Structure formats: structure tokens, C-alpha cells
Amino acid sequence: MVVKKICCVGAGYVGGPTCSVIALKCPEIHVTVVDLSKSRIDQWNSDKLPIYEPGLDEIVKQCRGRNLFFSTDIETAILEADLIFISVNTPTKTIGNGKGRAPDLKYVEGAARMIAEIAQSDKIVVEKSTVPVRAAESILKILSANQKPGVSYQILSNPEFLAEGTAINDLINADRVLIGGEESPKGKAAIEELCGIYEHWIPREKIFTTNTWSSELSKLAANAMLAQRISSINSLSAVCEATGADVSEVATAVGLDSRIGSKFLQASIGGSCFQKDILNLVYICECLNLPEVAAYWQQVVDMNEYQKSRFTAKVIQSLFNTVSGKTVTILGFAFKKNTGDTRETPAIHVAKTLLDEGATLKIYDPKVEEDQIYYDLTHPAVCESPETVKKAISVYHDAYSACENSHAIVLCTEWDEFKTLDYHKIYHVMMKPAYVFDGRKILDHQTLIDIGFHVQTIGKTLQRPLLTRFCGGNTCMH
Ligand code: ADP
């Protein structure tokens, strides 16, 4: 079989960008991305794509209607495809066994059942969603139990390593592509088919093939290792604040060791999209009766939570231990820059705590839609009284109006535009004393202090000049 048609089930953060790049790099392959959600597909077919990723718009514009299609006609796409990607969502279970930790595989299962019902010819089914180890086996069980005569399936695991905000670059210049499959001749042939697609732009030596379970576990392991580095440096940021060390200096010094390297050593407010995967790993370890391993990885998640709470507590404490009746500006709501995604964003934690303490919030993010912010902050998991929350928050379309009459700025996302704002102008429209809490360590703190701001950040204690301290600066308040 030579793959001529691909169907991708799930038009989300993974399926959309991945298939756009495949369509770009493989002009002879017909790629159809399908989704149950009509509104999502309509957005993919419009000028305003449902997700923001640098470079994505251009690729979609170039390929859409040529060999890239977005459709709700799932049946036709599955019937015609030689290879099907499953890239549906795998949220953390909210009820039942493994609640709060185990991934909910109902969408993966739903997609597998749909394929079994529709398919009339052999298919290579590729699991792309991040799934627990041995999920491929469950997909195979569903497919074989509902198999039609003469139809056979090969299941491959091909985890996605793209990072939101740099997804297109990560796909085009991937460090590696991982493909796991059955060790039988048919399994190997299916792996070769998928290799052939990636080889359109990825050198063969960067395509690593393994058995299915190694591939599934590698995805979780890679994210767990990255999260562990962030939690490690964040834990040290607390030590820096208590000792006068500067976490950026410590990170640079440590990262210069070639055995360690400099990447993923940036301390910050915490919060990342890895949480789901690590919790998934913890749950697997518990199920495998490996409690010590589970506890080890759980601590990586706990440190991430601690960092968010520690930062928010610092905000409240600095504002004289009360934010009730005060206005706080949240700059940045996405979980990181260059994405509109708010899943696991630390901004939700910060906003929720400040709202619980009675603050009024003015929020601005360059890419997150207003509706999404309201949705996140009034979600039942976060708030008991949506009406009260709605009254206490307002969303702005520029940073300057979001800062007017505000007592403090809390910077939650490292958007580049926040580095170049006119902070003189902002200082003059804010209430005094005016505070800046830089949760991402991106601002020029000395300049802000010189303007008159009280500034706090992560992993470093900033000193105001002596004179100001005697004049009632925050640093000398006892
Ligand atoms: P991810 O970040 O993993 O890509 P998203 O939530 O962004 O996850 O996207 C997953 C998409 O999969 C959603 O748009 C959802 O509607 C879609 N989806 C879930 N189940 C199915 C299904 N059985 N058939 C088609 N689409 C599905």
C-alpha cells in the first residue's frame, strides 16, 4: 500500500497543525481533517483559524482546497483514507476511577469505534493523541472485535512532540519522529508507510522506530523529564528569594555544564501543559504497583502547584495583605506566549485566588478570546458564583486601558509586547503605590523601580533605593 489519502480525526491543537504541515510537505497526498464539531471545522475553513500558531495561517492558506481539507463528513474521509490519525482530546478524568489523574479515553475509544463501523478496506490507524501506555492495544481490541471480513488494521503509535507556540517550527524541524508498531512483518510494513510520509522532509536518521509500548511511554517520559527540570529550577527559585541568590544567575551557571545544558531552566510562576501527562504517568505507576515511582513524579506536579500558590501569596502579602476592593491588572492569560491556549494556565490560579480575596480584575491577553477568559474563570471547577465573578472581571483589548486605575500589575504570560510597553505612561494612570509582579522574569526591573514601581519577581529579591525605602517603600514596611 502506498498512502495516497490521509484522514485525521480531531481538528485540535495537534491534528490541525500536524496535518497542515503534512499537506504542505506532501503535495501528492490528499489530507482531510475531520471533527465532530461543526463550528471548529467552519473556523478552519474561514480566515480566522480556531487556534493561533506562528506560521500556521500561511500554510493553511497555501494548502487548503489543494490537498488539505477540513470537513465534518467523517464517514467519507474514513472510507477513502489509507491512513488515519487519531488526534482527539484526552482530558483528565473528572469522575470515577483515577479521577483527577487518569486520562479519559472515551474520545479515543469513540474514534476507534467510528473507524470500525465505517471502514471497508485495510487501514493504518495512527494514535497521535497522548495516551497511556498500552492504549494502542485497546484501540486494536475495539477494531478487531468489530472487524468486517477482508478488512485488517495496523495500529501505530506516533506521539507528537510539538510545543504550542512553536508548533509549526517543531513539526518542520523536528528533533526526532517516533513511530512505534507491531514487530510483525505487517507491523513493520505499516511503520515504513508512515516513515515514507515523514521522509518527505525529515532525514531518515531522525526517524526512530520502536515497539508500540516504548513509543507510548517515551512521550510521557519526555514530558516528565522536561517538567522535572522546570520544577527543579522553580524549587531553587524559592531558595534564591530566601538567600539573596538570583535564580537567573544560578540557572546560567548550572546550564553551562554541558551535561546539564541551558534549556528548560527558566524559573517562572509555574503552570504548564505537562501536568496532564505527568499525572497520567503517576496513575500508571500506581496501577502497576510502583508507589515509590508514582510518589517521585507526583512531587514534580506538587512543586508546580506550590510555585503558583507561592507567587500569588506574595502578591497578596505585598499589597498589605488584602486585595479586597483593589483593582489588579492581569497581563497575559495564555499558558505561554504565542498561543491562545489557556489549559493549565497559571493565570487561572492567580485570578481565582485574587477573586476569592475580593479583588476586581482587569485582564488583557493579545490572543486569548474574551469568551475563553470568562469561560475559564466561571467554570464550576474554579468558581461557585459565576455571576459574582463576571461582575468582578473585565477584559480589555490593550494593555494600557487594562492598567488604568489599577493598584497592581501581575504579569502571567511572557508575551514579547509586554517588554516594550511604555511603563512611564502606565505608572501615571495607576493608583499609588503602584506594583508590578513579574511572574515570568521578562521585564527590566531596574527601569521599573526607577520609574517608581514596587517590583517583585521570581527567584530574586529586588531592593528599592534606600531613600524610597525610608519614604514608605514596600521593602521597609514591617
Ligand atoms: P489536542 O490538544 O489533543 O489536539 P483538542 O481538544 O484541541 O485536543 O482537539 C481535539 C478535537 O477532537 C476536538 O475538536 C474534538 O471535537 C475532536 N473529537 C473528539 N472526538 C472525536 C470524534 N470521535 N470524531 C471527530 N472528532 C472528535
GROMACS .gro file of C-alpha atoms and ligand atoms in nm, residues 9-15 34-37 40 74 87-89 107 110-111 114 343, ligand 1:
model
   48
    9VAL     CA    1  -0.985   1.251   1.332
   10GLY     CA    2  -0.978   1.561   1.559
   11ALA     CA    3  -0.909   1.915   1.436
   12GLY     CA    4  -0.744   2.047   1.752
   13TYR     CA    5  -0.403   2.174   1.860
   14VAL     CA    6  -0.237   1.851   1.749
   15GLY     CA    7  -0.437   1.738   1.444
   34VAL     CA    8  -1.242   1.587   1.033
   35ASP     CA    9  -1.410   1.683   1.357
   36LEU     CA   10  -1.745   1.629   1.524
   37SER     CA   11  -1.762   1.999   1.597
   40ARG     CA   12  -1.447   2.412   1.472
   74ILE     CA   13  -1.621   1.187   0.883
   87SER     CA   14  -0.579   1.309   1.739
   88VAL     CA   15  -0.880   1.357   1.959
   89ASN     CA   16  -0.868   1.508   2.307
  107TYR     CA   17  -1.287   1.015   2.279
  110GLY     CA   18  -1.522   0.676   2.027
  111ALA     CA   19  -1.291   0.743   1.734
  114MET     CA   20  -1.631   0.502   1.446
  343ARG     CA   21  -0.536   2.499   2.953
  479ADP     P1   22  -0.547   1.828   2.125
  479ADP     O1   23  -0.483   1.940   2.201
  479ADP     O2   24  -0.507   1.692   2.178
  479ADP     O3   25  -0.533   1.839   1.978
  479ADP     P2   26  -0.817   1.940   2.119
  479ADP     O4   27  -0.917   1.942   2.229
  479ADP     O5   28  -0.755   2.067   2.074
  479ADP     O6   29  -0.704   1.833   2.161
  479ADP     O7   30  -0.881   1.873   1.988
  479ADP     C1   31  -0.942   1.750   1.984
  479ADP     C2   32  -1.057   1.756   1.885
  479ADP     O8   33  -1.106   1.623   1.865
  479ADP     C3   34  -1.179   1.838   1.928
  479ADP     O9   35  -1.202   1.940   1.833
  479ADP     C4   36  -1.296   1.737   1.931
  479ADP    O10   37  -1.417   1.792   1.884
  479ADP     C5   38  -1.245   1.629   1.837
  479ADP     N1   39  -1.306   1.498   1.855
  479ADP     C6   40  -1.321   1.426   1.969
  479ADP     N2   41  -1.378   1.305   1.943
  479ADP     C7   42  -1.398   1.300   1.809
  479ADP     C8   43  -1.452   1.203   1.718
  479ADP     N3   44  -1.494   1.084   1.762
  479ADP     N4   45  -1.459   1.233   1.588
  479ADP     C9   46  -1.413   1.354   1.543
  479ADP     N5   47  -1.361   1.448   1.621
  479ADP    C10   48  -1.353   1.423   1.753
   0.00000   0.00000   0.00000
